[in-house]
PDB file of C-alpha atoms in Angstrom:
ATOM      1  CA  MET A   1     -44.520  24.609  94.956  1.00 36.00           C
ATOM      2  CA  ARG A   2     -44.108  20.955  94.059  1.00 37.00           C
ATOM      3  CA  LEU A   3     -47.069  20.577  91.735  1.00 36.00           C
ATOM      4  CA  PRO A   4     -45.871  17.943  89.244  1.00 36.00           C
ATOM      5  CA  SER A   5     -44.611  15.437  91.794  1.00 37.00           C
ATOM      6  CA  CYS A   6     -47.486  15.969  94.218  1.00 40.00           C
ATOM      7  CA  LEU A   7     -50.114  15.734  91.524  1.00 39.00           C
ATOM      8  CA  ALA A   8     -48.541  12.531  90.294  1.00 40.00           C
ATOM      9  CA  LEU A   9     -48.485  11.288  93.877  1.00 40.00           C
ATOM     10  CA  LEU A  10     -52.230  11.769  94.250  1.00 42.00           C
ATOM     11  CA  VAL A  11     -52.805   9.667  91.132  1.00 38.00           C
ATOM     12  CA  VAL A  12     -50.607   6.928  92.587  1.00 37.00           C
ATOM     13  CA  VAL A  13     -52.275   7.115  95.996  1.00 40.00           C
ATOM     14  CA  LEU A  14     -55.762   6.941  94.523  1.00 38.00           C
ATOM     15  CA  ALA A  15     -54.884   4.105  92.210  1.00 35.00           C
ATOM     16  CA  SER A  16     -53.104   2.075  94.874  1.00 34.00           C
ATOM     17  CA  ALA A  17     -55.975   2.612  97.319  1.00 36.00           C
ATOM     18  CA  GLY A  18     -58.470   1.304  94.812  1.00 33.00           C
ATOM     19  CA  CYS A  19     -60.560   4.465  94.864  1.00 33.00           C
ATOM     20  CA  GLY A  20     -63.656   4.580  92.738  1.00 30.00           C
ATOM     21  CA  GLY A  21     -67.204   5.863  92.611  1.00 31.00           C
ATOM     22  CA  SER A  22     -68.579   9.242  93.514  1.00 32.00           C
ATOM     23  CA  SER A  23     -66.869   9.454  96.900  1.00 38.00           C
ATOM     24  CA  ALA A  24     -63.321   9.120  95.554  1.00 45.00           C
ATOM     25  CA  ALA A  25     -61.431  12.033  94.040  1.00 44.00           C
ATOM     26  CA  PRO A  26     -60.544  11.669  90.366  1.00 42.00           C
ATOM     27  CA  ALA A  27     -57.015  12.219  89.130  1.00 41.00           C
ATOM     28  CA  PRO A  28     -56.300  15.945  89.508  1.00 44.00           C
ATOM     29  CA  GLU A  29     -55.074  16.448  85.964  1.00 40.00           C
ATOM     30  CA  SER A  30     -58.507  15.250  84.833  1.00 40.00           C
ATOM     31  CA  SER A  31     -59.964  18.365  86.399  1.00 46.00           C
ATOM     32  CA  SER A  32     -63.051  18.206  84.206  1.00 48.00           C
ATOM     33  CA  ASN A  33     -64.076  15.192  86.313  1.00 57.00           C
ATOM     34  CA  PHE A  34     -64.311  17.360  89.424  1.00 69.00           C
ATOM     35  CA  VAL A  35     -67.707  18.885  90.082  1.00 80.00           C
ATOM     36  CA  LEU A  36     -67.786  22.328  91.646  1.00 86.00           C
ATOM     37  CA  GLY A  37     -69.044  22.008  95.212  1.00 89.00           C
ATOM     38  CA  GLN A  38     -69.138  18.188  95.172  1.00 93.00           C
ATOM     39  CA  VAL A  39     -67.409  16.281  97.967  1.00 96.00           C
ATOM     40  CA  ALA A  40     -64.449  14.068  97.054  1.00 95.00           C
ATOM     41  CA  THR A  41     -62.715  11.877  99.643  1.00 95.00           C
ATOM     42  CA  ASP A  42     -59.873   9.462  99.999  1.00 95.00           C
ATOM     43  CA  ALA A  43     -60.655   5.735 100.043  1.00 95.00           C
ATOM     44  CA  LYS A  44     -61.438   5.683 103.770  1.00 97.00           C
ATOM     45  CA  GLY A  45     -63.455   8.886 103.846  1.00 97.00           C
ATOM     46  CA  TRP A  46     -60.964  10.434 106.248  1.00 98.00           C
ATOM     47  CA  MET A  47     -59.833  13.306 104.013  1.00 97.00           C
ATOM     48  CA  GLU A  48     -62.176  15.585 102.074  1.00 97.00           C
ATOM     49  CA  TYR A  49     -61.812  17.985  99.158  1.00 97.00           C
ATOM     50  CA  ILE A  50     -64.596  20.169  97.777  1.00 97.00           C
ATOM     51  CA  PRO A  51     -63.433  21.934  94.597  1.00 97.00           C
ATOM     52  CA  GLY A  52     -64.160  25.609  94.194  1.00 97.00           C
ATOM     53  CA  ASP A  53     -63.794  28.285  91.551  1.00 97.00           C
ATOM     54  CA  ALA A  54     -62.389  31.167  93.621  1.00 98.00           C
ATOM     55  CA  PRO A  55     -58.622  31.785  93.958  1.00 98.00           C
ATOM     56  CA  LEU A  56     -58.898  30.830  97.616  1.00 98.00           C
ATOM     57  CA  VAL A  57     -58.319  27.572  99.520  1.00 98.00           C
ATOM     58  CA  ILE A  58     -59.561  27.049 103.085  1.00 98.00           C
ATOM     59  CA  ILE A  59     -57.830  24.236 104.993  1.00 98.00           C
ATOM     60  CA  ALA A  60     -59.236  22.764 108.225  1.00 98.00           C
ATOM     61  CA  PRO A  61     -56.554  20.385 109.545  1.00 98.00           C
ATOM     62  CA  HIS A  62     -57.422  20.107 113.246  1.00 98.00           C
ATOM     63  CA  GLY A  63     -61.220  20.057 113.470  1.00 95.00           C
ATOM     64  CA  GLY A  64     -62.011  16.423 112.673  1.00 96.00           C
ATOM     65  CA  SER A  65     -64.019  14.129 114.926  1.00 97.00           C
ATOM     66  CA  GLN A  66     -63.612  10.633 113.483  1.00 98.00           C
ATOM     67  CA  THR A  67     -61.784   8.154 115.752  1.00 98.00           C
ATOM     68  CA  PRO A  68     -61.707   4.845 113.827  1.00 98.00           C
ATOM     69  CA  ALA A  69     -60.748   1.904 116.007  1.00 97.00           C
ATOM     70  CA  GLU A  70     -58.344   0.642 113.358  1.00 97.00           C
ATOM     71  CA  LEU A  71     -56.076   3.632 114.021  1.00 98.00           C
ATOM     72  CA  PRO A  72     -54.118   3.791 117.285  1.00 97.00           C
ATOM     73  CA  ASP A  73     -53.896   7.063 119.150  1.00 96.00           C
ATOM     74  CA  ARG A  74     -50.776   9.047 118.304  1.00 94.00           C
ATOM     75  CA  SER A  75     -48.202   8.786 121.086  1.00 90.00           C
ATOM     76  CA  CYS A  76     -45.056  10.229 119.527  1.00 86.00           C
ATOM     77  CA  SER A  77     -42.818  12.512 121.568  1.00 86.00           C
ATOM     78  CA  GLY A  78     -44.201  16.028 121.421  1.00 84.00           C
ATOM     79  CA  CYS A  79     -47.422  15.021 119.680  1.00 90.00           C
ATOM     80  CA  GLU A  80     -50.293  17.443 120.184  1.00 93.00           C
ATOM     81  CA  THR A  81     -53.608  15.588 120.297  1.00 95.00           C
ATOM     82  CA  VAL A  82     -56.162  18.255 121.285  1.00 96.00           C
ATOM     83  CA  ASN A  83     -58.545  19.321 118.513  1.00 96.00           C
ATOM     84  CA  ASP A  84     -59.112  22.929 117.506  1.00 97.00           C
ATOM     85  CA  ALA A  85     -62.749  22.932 118.551  1.00 97.00           C
ATOM     86  CA  ASN A  86     -65.362  23.784 115.918  1.00 98.00           C
ATOM     87  CA  THR A  87     -62.846  24.798 113.262  1.00 98.00           C
ATOM     88  CA  GLN A  88     -64.171  22.336 110.686  1.00 98.00           C
ATOM     89  CA  ASP A  89     -67.653  23.799 111.024  1.00 98.00           C
ATOM     90  CA  LEU A  90     -66.179  27.295 110.959  1.00 98.00           C
ATOM     91  CA  ALA A  91     -64.300  26.533 107.730  1.00 98.00           C
ATOM     92  CA  ARG A  92     -67.491  25.322 106.058  1.00 98.00           C
ATOM     93  CA  ARG A  93     -69.327  28.463 107.143  1.00 98.00           C
ATOM     94  CA  ILE A  94     -66.546  30.655 105.757  1.00 98.00           C
ATOM     95  CA  VAL A  95     -66.788  28.889 102.392  1.00 98.00           C
ATOM     96  CA  ASP A  96     -70.562  29.348 102.312  1.00 98.00           C
ATOM     97  CA  ALA A  97     -70.377  32.994 103.382  1.00 98.00           C
ATOM     98  CA  PHE A  98     -67.729  33.767 100.766  1.00 98.00           C
ATOM     99  CA  TYR A  99     -69.904  32.177  98.094  1.00 97.00           C
ATOM    100  CA  THR A 100     -72.919  34.207  99.215  1.00 97.00           C
ATOM    101  CA  ARG A 101     -70.875  37.405  99.078  1.00 97.00           C
ATOM    102  CA  THR A 102     -69.039  36.873  95.801  1.00 97.00           C
ATOM    103  CA  GLY A 103     -70.747  34.145  93.783  1.00 97.00           C
ATOM    104  CA  ALA A 104     -67.495  32.157  93.771  1.00 98.00           C
ATOM    105  CA  ARG A 105     -66.762  29.177  95.995  1.00 97.00           C
ATOM    106  CA  PRO A 106     -63.423  28.706  97.766  1.00 98.00           C
ATOM    107  CA  HIS A 107     -61.778  25.295  97.603  1.00 98.00           C
ATOM    108  CA  LEU A 108     -62.126  23.419 100.899  1.00 98.00           C
ATOM    109  CA  VAL A 109     -59.725  20.733 102.166  1.00 98.00           C
ATOM    110  CA  VAL A 110     -60.654  19.032 105.452  1.00 98.00           C
ATOM    111  CA  ASN A 111     -59.135  16.422 107.707  1.00 98.00           C
ATOM    112  CA  ARG A 112     -62.078  14.526 109.208  1.00 98.00           C
ATOM    113  CA  LEU A 113     -59.950  12.566 111.694  1.00 98.00           C
ATOM    114  CA  SER A 114     -59.516  13.574 115.304  1.00 98.00           C
ATOM    115  CA  ARG A 115     -56.094  14.951 116.098  1.00 98.00           C
ATOM    116  CA  LYS A 116     -55.680  12.011 118.473  1.00 97.00           C
ATOM    117  CA  LYS A 117     -55.392   9.863 115.365  1.00 98.00           C
ATOM    118  CA  PHE A 118     -53.844  12.210 112.792  1.00 98.00           C
ATOM    119  CA  ASP A 119     -52.382  15.711 112.645  1.00 98.00           C
ATOM    120  CA  ALA A 120     -52.817  17.283 109.219  1.00 98.00           C
ATOM    121  CA  ASN A 121     -50.398  20.129 109.949  1.00 98.00           C
ATOM    122  CA  ARG A 122     -47.214  18.125 110.462  1.00 97.00           C
ATOM    123  CA  ASP A 123     -44.724  16.187 108.377  1.00 97.00           C
ATOM    124  CA  LEU A 124     -45.548  12.511 107.914  1.00 97.00           C
ATOM    125  CA  PRO A 125     -43.790  10.937 110.929  1.00 95.00           C
ATOM    126  CA  GLU A 126     -45.441  13.260 113.457  1.00 96.00           C
ATOM    127  CA  ALA A 127     -48.706  13.551 111.537  1.00 97.00           C
ATOM    128  CA  SER A 128     -49.219   9.792 111.548  1.00 96.00           C
ATOM    129  CA  GLY A 129     -47.512   8.919 114.819  1.00 95.00           C
ATOM    130  CA  GLY A 130     -45.805   6.156 112.869  1.00 94.00           C
ATOM    131  CA  THR A 131     -49.049   4.484 111.757  1.00 96.00           C
ATOM    132  CA  ALA A 132     -48.398   3.146 108.247  1.00 97.00           C
ATOM    133  CA  ALA A 133     -52.088   3.220 107.300  1.00 98.00           C
ATOM    134  CA  LEU A 134     -51.986   7.033 107.496  1.00 98.00           C
ATOM    135  CA  SER A 135     -49.299   7.503 104.850  1.00 98.00           C
ATOM    136  CA  ALA A 136     -51.778   7.421 101.960  1.00 98.00           C
ATOM    137  CA  PRO A 137     -54.301   9.804 103.610  1.00 98.00           C
ATOM    138  CA  TRP A 138     -51.472  12.212 104.451  1.00 98.00           C
ATOM    139  CA  ALA A 139     -50.336  12.199 100.819  1.00 97.00           C
ATOM    140  CA  TRP A 140     -53.936  12.552  99.625  1.00 96.00           C
ATOM    141  CA  PHE A 141     -54.544  15.558 101.889  1.00 97.00           C
ATOM    142  CA  HIS A 142     -51.536  17.483 100.606  1.00 97.00           C
ATOM    143  CA  ALA A 143     -52.030  16.460  96.997  1.00 94.00           C
ATOM    144  CA  ALA A 144     -55.625  17.690  97.217  1.00 95.00           C
ATOM    145  CA  ILE A 145     -54.293  21.090  98.270  1.00 96.00           C
ATOM    146  CA  ASP A 146     -51.820  20.981  95.388  1.00 95.00           C
ATOM    147  CA  SER A 147     -54.659  20.117  93.029  1.00 94.00           C
ATOM    148  CA  ALA A 148     -56.640  23.129  94.244  1.00 96.00           C
ATOM    149  CA  GLU A 149     -53.545  25.282  93.743  1.00 97.00           C
ATOM    150  CA  ALA A 150     -53.083  23.974  90.208  1.00 95.00           C
ATOM    151  CA  ARG A 151     -56.689  24.761  89.321  1.00 95.00           C
ATOM    152  CA  ILE A 152     -56.285  28.302  90.687  1.00 97.00           C
ATOM    153  CA  VAL A 153     -53.063  28.882  88.765  1.00 97.00           C
ATOM    154  CA  LYS A 154     -54.687  27.660  85.566  1.00 95.00           C
ATOM    155  CA  LYS A 155     -57.728  29.899  86.015  1.00 96.00           C
ATOM    156  CA  THR A 156     -56.418  33.111  87.582  1.00 96.00           C
ATOM    157  CA  GLY A 157     -52.663  32.742  87.883  1.00 97.00           C
ATOM    158  CA  ARG A 158     -52.416  33.700  91.569  1.00 98.00           C
ATOM    159  CA  GLY A 159     -54.226  32.839  94.767  1.00 98.00           C
ATOM    160  CA  LEU A 160     -54.260  32.397  98.533  1.00 98.00           C
ATOM    161  CA  ILE A 161     -54.485  29.568 101.078  1.00 98.00           C
ATOM    162  CA  ILE A 162     -55.916  30.087 104.560  1.00 98.00           C
ATOM    163  CA  ASP A 163     -54.896  27.448 107.107  1.00 98.00           C
ATOM    164  CA  LEU A 164     -57.576  27.712 109.807  1.00 98.00           C
ATOM    165  CA  HIS A 165     -56.878  26.877 113.450  1.00 98.00           C
ATOM    166  CA  GLY A 166     -58.008  27.629 116.983  1.00 98.00           C
ATOM    167  CA  HIS A 167     -55.932  28.745 119.969  1.00 98.00           C
ATOM    168  CA  ALA A 168     -56.507  28.885 123.716  1.00 97.00           C
ATOM    169  CA  HIS A 169     -54.078  31.682 124.545  1.00 98.00           C
ATOM    170  CA  ASP A 170     -54.889  34.294 127.171  1.00 97.00           C
ATOM    171  CA  ILE A 171     -55.528  37.154 124.747  1.00 98.00           C
ATOM    172  CA  ALA A 172     -58.726  36.947 122.699  1.00 98.00           C
ATOM    173  CA  ARG A 173     -57.428  37.970 119.287  1.00 98.00           C
ATOM    174  CA  LEU A 174     -56.764  36.389 115.934  1.00 98.00           C
ATOM    175  CA  GLU A 175     -53.158  35.365 115.444  1.00 98.00           C
ATOM    176  CA  ILE A 176     -52.177  35.847 111.808  1.00 98.00           C
ATOM    177  CA  GLY A 177     -49.207  33.658 110.892  1.00 98.00           C
ATOM    178  CA  TYR A 178     -46.755  34.338 108.069  1.00 98.00           C
ATOM    179  CA  LEU A 179     -43.847  32.155 109.353  1.00 98.00           C
ATOM    180  CA  LEU A 180     -42.231  35.056 111.228  1.00 98.00           C
ATOM    181  CA  ASN A 181     -41.974  34.517 114.978  1.00 98.00           C
ATOM    182  CA  ASP A 182     -42.813  37.054 117.660  1.00 97.00           C
ATOM    183  CA  PRO A 183     -39.227  38.393 118.079  1.00 98.00           C
ATOM    184  CA  ASP A 184     -39.219  39.021 114.318  1.00 98.00           C
ATOM    185  CA  LEU A 185     -42.485  40.930 114.536  1.00 98.00           C
ATOM    186  CA  ARG A 186     -41.180  43.092 117.366  1.00 98.00           C
ATOM    187  CA  LEU A 187     -38.600  44.533 114.977  1.00 98.00           C
ATOM    188  CA  SER A 188     -39.342  47.819 113.254  1.00 98.00           C
ATOM    189  CA  ASP A 189     -40.576  47.870 109.677  1.00 97.00           C
ATOM    190  CA  ALA A 190     -37.202  49.254 108.604  1.00 98.00           C
ATOM    191  CA  ALA A 191     -35.338  46.447 110.362  1.00 98.00           C
ATOM    192  CA  LEU A 192     -37.604  43.783 108.842  1.00 98.00           C
ATOM    193  CA  ALA A 193     -37.066  45.255 105.376  1.00 97.00           C
ATOM    194  CA  ALA A 194     -33.315  45.478 105.890  1.00 98.00           C
ATOM    195  CA  ASN A 195     -32.917  41.849 106.977  1.00 97.00           C
ATOM    196  CA  GLY A 196     -35.013  40.479 104.108  1.00 98.00           C
ATOM    197  CA  ALA A 197     -37.669  39.083 106.423  1.00 98.00           C
ATOM    198  CA  MET A 198     -40.389  39.026 103.778  1.00 98.00           C
ATOM    199  CA  THR A 199     -38.458  36.499 101.690  1.00 98.00           C
ATOM    200  CA  ARG A 200     -38.862  34.087 104.616  1.00 98.00           C
ATOM    201  CA  THR A 201     -42.626  34.454 104.810  1.00 98.00           C
ATOM    202  CA  SER A 202     -45.424  32.361 103.362  1.00 98.00           C
ATOM    203  CA  VAL A 203     -46.480  35.441 101.342  1.00 98.00           C
ATOM    204  CA  ALA A 204     -43.052  36.058  99.831  1.00 98.00           C
ATOM    205  CA  ARG A 205     -44.448  36.226  96.307  1.00 98.00           C
ATOM    206  CA  LEU A 206     -47.213  38.665  97.235  1.00 98.00           C
ATOM    207  CA  ALA A 207     -44.656  40.844  98.997  1.00 98.00           C
ATOM    208  CA  THR A 208     -43.162  41.527  95.571  1.00 98.00           C
ATOM    209  CA  ASP A 209     -46.224  41.704  93.330  1.00 97.00           C
ATOM    210  CA  SER A 210     -49.219  42.945  95.331  1.00 98.00           C
ATOM    211  CA  ARG A 211     -51.357  45.022  92.979  1.00 97.00           C
ATOM    212  CA  SER A 212     -50.520  48.231  94.852  1.00 94.00           C
ATOM    213  CA  ALA A 213     -46.845  49.024  95.371  1.00 96.00           C
ATOM    214  CA  ALA A 214     -47.734  50.607  98.725  1.00 96.00           C
ATOM    215  CA  ASP A 215     -48.935  47.203  99.971  1.00 97.00           C
ATOM    216  CA  ARG A 216     -45.767  45.306  99.121  1.00 98.00           C
ATOM    217  CA  GLY A 217     -43.066  44.238 101.528  1.00 98.00           C
ATOM    218  CA  VAL A 218     -43.558  44.669 105.260  1.00 98.00           C
ATOM    219  CA  ALA A 219     -46.883  46.463 104.704  1.00 98.00           C
ATOM    220  CA  LEU A 220     -48.423  43.028 104.128  1.00 98.00           C
ATOM    221  CA  LEU A 221     -47.844  42.194 107.791  1.00 98.00           C
ATOM    222  CA  ARG A 222     -49.388  45.196 109.524  1.00 97.00           C
ATOM    223  CA  GLY A 223     -50.134  47.852 106.964  1.00 98.00           C
ATOM    224  CA  PRO A 224     -53.574  49.364 106.329  1.00 98.00           C
ATOM    225  CA  ASN A 225     -54.487  46.661 103.799  1.00 98.00           C
ATOM    226  CA  SER A 226     -53.003  43.707 105.685  1.00 98.00           C
ATOM    227  CA  LEU A 227     -55.280  40.841 106.635  1.00 98.00           C
ATOM    228  CA  GLY A 228     -54.923  41.836 110.276  1.00 98.00           C
ATOM    229  CA  ALA A 229     -56.105  45.362 109.481  1.00 98.00           C
ATOM    230  CA  LEU A 230     -59.129  44.036 107.598  1.00 98.00           C
ATOM    231  CA  ALA A 231     -60.000  41.707 110.487  1.00 98.00           C
ATOM    232  CA  VAL A 232     -59.805  44.562 112.991  1.00 98.00           C
ATOM    233  CA  ALA A 233     -61.984  46.719 110.742  1.00 98.00           C
ATOM    234  CA  ALA A 234     -64.551  43.892 110.748  1.00 98.00           C
ATOM    235  CA  GLY A 235     -64.610  43.883 114.552  1.00 98.00           C
ATOM    236  CA  TYR A 236     -62.091  41.152 115.420  1.00 98.00           C
ATOM    237  CA  PRO A 237     -58.794  42.055 117.154  1.00 98.00           C
ATOM    238  CA  ALA A 238     -55.764  40.609 115.396  1.00 98.00           C
ATOM    239  CA  VAL A 239     -51.991  40.455 115.634  1.00 98.00           C
ATOM    240  CA  PRO A 240     -50.091  41.571 113.623  1.00 98.00           C
ATOM    241  CA  SER A 241     -52.194  44.542 112.577  1.00 98.00           C
ATOM    242  CA  PRO A 242     -51.811  48.320 112.657  1.00 98.00           C
ATOM    243  CA  ALA A 243     -53.531  48.349 116.055  1.00 96.00           C
ATOM    244  CA  ASP A 244     -51.474  45.455 117.495  1.00 98.00           C
ATOM    245  CA  GLN A 245     -48.226  45.229 115.573  1.00 98.00           C
ATOM    246  CA  SER A 246     -46.607  42.328 117.427  1.00 98.00           C
ATOM    247  CA  PRO A 247     -47.006  40.106 120.476  1.00 98.00           C
ATOM    248  CA  LEU A 248     -45.290  41.544 123.535  1.00 98.00           C
ATOM    249  CA  VAL A 249     -42.533  39.590 125.260  1.00 98.00           C
ATOM    250  CA  GLY A 250     -44.149  36.719 127.134  1.00 97.00           C
ATOM    251  CA  GLN A 251     -47.345  36.700 125.062  1.00 98.00           C
ATOM    252  CA  SER A 252     -48.131  33.464 123.223  1.00 98.00           C
ATOM    253  CA  TYR A 253     -48.311  33.539 119.431  1.00 98.00           C
ATOM    254  CA  PHE A 254     -48.519  30.933 116.658  1.00 98.00           C
ATOM    255  CA  GLU A 255     -46.480  31.993 113.639  1.00 98.00           C
ATOM    256  CA  GLY A 256     -47.616  29.366 111.128  1.00 98.00           C
ATOM    257  CA  GLY A 257     -46.761  25.710 110.715  1.00 97.00           C
ATOM    258  CA  TYR A 258     -46.157  22.916 108.265  1.00 98.00           C
ATOM    259  CA  ASN A 259     -49.044  23.677 105.912  1.00 98.00           C
ATOM    260  CA  THR A 260     -48.211  27.366 105.680  1.00 98.00           C
ATOM    261  CA  ALA A 261     -44.581  26.582 104.944  1.00 98.00           C
ATOM    262  CA  ARG A 262     -45.264  23.781 102.489  1.00 98.00           C
ATOM    263  CA  HIS A 263     -48.047  25.379 100.495  1.00 98.00           C
ATOM    264  CA  GLY A 264     -47.156  29.081 100.695  1.00 98.00           C
ATOM    265  CA  SER A 265     -44.816  31.011  98.422  1.00 98.00           C
ATOM    266  CA  ARG A 266     -41.726  31.106 100.639  1.00 98.00           C
ATOM    267  CA  ASP A 267     -40.039  28.490  98.484  1.00 96.00           C
ATOM    268  CA  GLY A 268     -41.516  29.705  95.188  1.00 95.00           C
ATOM    269  CA  GLY A 269     -44.790  29.248  93.385  1.00 94.00           C
ATOM    270  CA  ALA A 270     -47.826  31.383  92.658  1.00 97.00           C
ATOM    271  CA  ILE A 271     -49.897  30.616  95.760  1.00 98.00           C
ATOM    272  CA  ASP A 272     -49.451  32.434  99.066  1.00 98.00           C
ATOM    273  CA  ALA A 273     -50.537  31.068 102.440  1.00 98.00           C
ATOM    274  CA  ILE A 274     -51.581  32.567 105.769  1.00 98.00           C
ATOM    275  CA  GLN A 275     -52.374  30.761 109.005  1.00 98.00           C
ATOM    276  CA  ILE A 276     -55.236  32.141 111.088  1.00 98.00           C
ATOM    277  CA  GLU A 277     -55.410  31.053 114.721  1.00 98.00           C
ATOM    278  CA  CYS A 278     -58.858  31.905 116.061  1.00 98.00           C
ATOM    279  CA  HIS A 279     -59.670  32.507 119.711  1.00 98.00           C
ATOM    280  CA  TYR A 280     -62.705  30.728 121.131  1.00 98.00           C
ATOM    281  CA  GLU A 281     -65.157  33.177 122.670  1.00 98.00           C
ATOM    282  CA  ASN A 282     -67.336  35.018 120.140  1.00 98.00           C
ATOM    283  CA  VAL A 283     -65.572  33.292 117.237  1.00 98.00           C
ATOM    284  CA  ARG A 284     -65.771  29.516 117.647  1.00 98.00           C
ATOM    285  CA  ASP A 285     -67.908  28.931 120.727  1.00 98.00           C
ATOM    286  CA  THR A 286     -71.478  29.083 119.387  1.00 98.00           C
ATOM    287  CA  GLN A 287     -73.197  28.627 116.044  1.00 98.00           C
ATOM    288  CA  THR A 288     -74.169  32.281 116.049  1.00 98.00           C
ATOM    289  CA  ALA A 289     -70.594  33.347 116.740  1.00 98.00           C
ATOM    290  CA  ARG A 290     -69.265  31.103 113.974  1.00 98.00           C
ATOM    291  CA  THR A 291     -71.827  32.421 111.504  1.00 98.00           C
ATOM    292  CA  ASN A 292     -71.016  36.024 112.364  1.00 98.00           C
ATOM    293  CA  PHE A 293     -67.269  35.495 112.200  1.00 98.00           C
ATOM    294  CA  ALA A 294     -67.530  33.574 108.930  1.00 98.00           C
ATOM    295  CA  TRP A 295     -69.441  36.468 107.400  1.00 98.00           C
ATOM    296  CA  ALA A 296     -66.900  39.001 108.650  1.00 98.00           C
ATOM    297  CA  LEU A 297     -63.853  36.994 107.579  1.00 98.00           C
ATOM    298  CA  SER A 298     -65.338  36.192 104.179  1.00 98.00           C
ATOM    299  CA  GLY A 299     -65.702  39.923 103.596  1.00 98.00           C
ATOM    300  CA  ALA A 300     -62.135  40.564 104.706  1.00 98.00           C
ATOM    301  CA  LEU A 301     -60.848  37.810 102.408  1.00 98.00           C
ATOM    302  CA  ALA A 302     -62.844  39.092  99.431  1.00 98.00           C
ATOM    303  CA  THR A 303     -61.408  42.561  99.997  1.00 98.00           C
ATOM    304  CA  TYR A 304     -57.907  41.107 100.420  1.00 98.00           C
ATOM    305  CA  LEU A 305     -58.133  39.235  97.124  1.00 98.00           C
ATOM    306  CA  GLU A 306     -59.337  42.336  95.311  1.00 98.00           C
ATOM    307  CA  ARG A 307     -56.779  44.738  96.767  1.00 98.00           C
ATOM    308  CA  HIS A 308     -53.750  42.499  96.488  1.00 98.00           C
ATOM    309  CA  TYR A 309     -54.511  40.171  93.578  1.00 98.00           C
ATOM    310  CA  GLY A 310     -56.959  42.278  91.568  1.00 97.00           C
ATOM    311  CA  TRP A 311     -59.621  39.538  91.756  1.00 97.00           C
ATOM    312  CA  LYS A 312     -63.321  40.318  91.690  1.00 93.00           C
ATOM    313  CA  GLY A 313     -65.868  37.545  91.913  1.00 86.00           C
ATOM    314  CA  PRO A 314     -68.631  36.967  89.387  1.00 87.00           C
ATOM    315  CA  ALA A 315     -71.120  38.663  91.721  1.00 69.00           C
ATOM    316  CA  SER A 316     -69.114  41.919  91.660  1.00 59.00           C
TER     317      SER A 316
END
């Protein structure tokens, strides 16, 4: 985790952008200036950070709707420009549901721009499509996540990031991404352990220090206390999970992307990351579905934090 340089970068970005007033995020090391639950944005209002007090960060990178005329549409080779429908609203509902359940509020980091203009789950060249005006928002977005991580480390020592997405694959199930691809997941637990697969995941740190020794290593992927198992128990099919250990050959699966790799613990640090790709029907399609799923996932995440990190919210 690159906290010192990224935190310094946010200070530089904010200063150079001339941020000020209640809508602009203060320097992250001046954390006392942040107000729990209060919206902070970059200078343009394209990126958003709402500080929390739980050891949990929810990122919504592909659910924005703003299409400012000053930004050209991205047209780089291989650029994906289709939004993950309703994921920004879903992320906000998850934050609210988690707060209702636990009395603690997750940090929320949101890209408000349409994916046609900006992709907040890519490195800078692809994220911006080469538009120079997006360099500062890109840096602000990632430094806001780093700021949330720093606040978690200071308060509780360990924590988790959820990078929230939507997929349109044929099978209606959550796809839980840890940076292992589908051929990896089709290996046996013994083979995964033998080839050191968990050191290549975005939960590498948790694989070594989960509160229960039985939940360490490969058990994090599809064991009884894995996130997939908790989702299935809440009524939402998921892969990997004990019931669906890996995608079959030919089945589509998203393993995790730039945010999961950059902000997870694969390369060190105290914060783990998991990507959740949500199917549409009965999860993202209606307000009722989003409310129900947010309640279910918030419960799964609260249980996950307690079982693996030993965290209990103030409402416990």
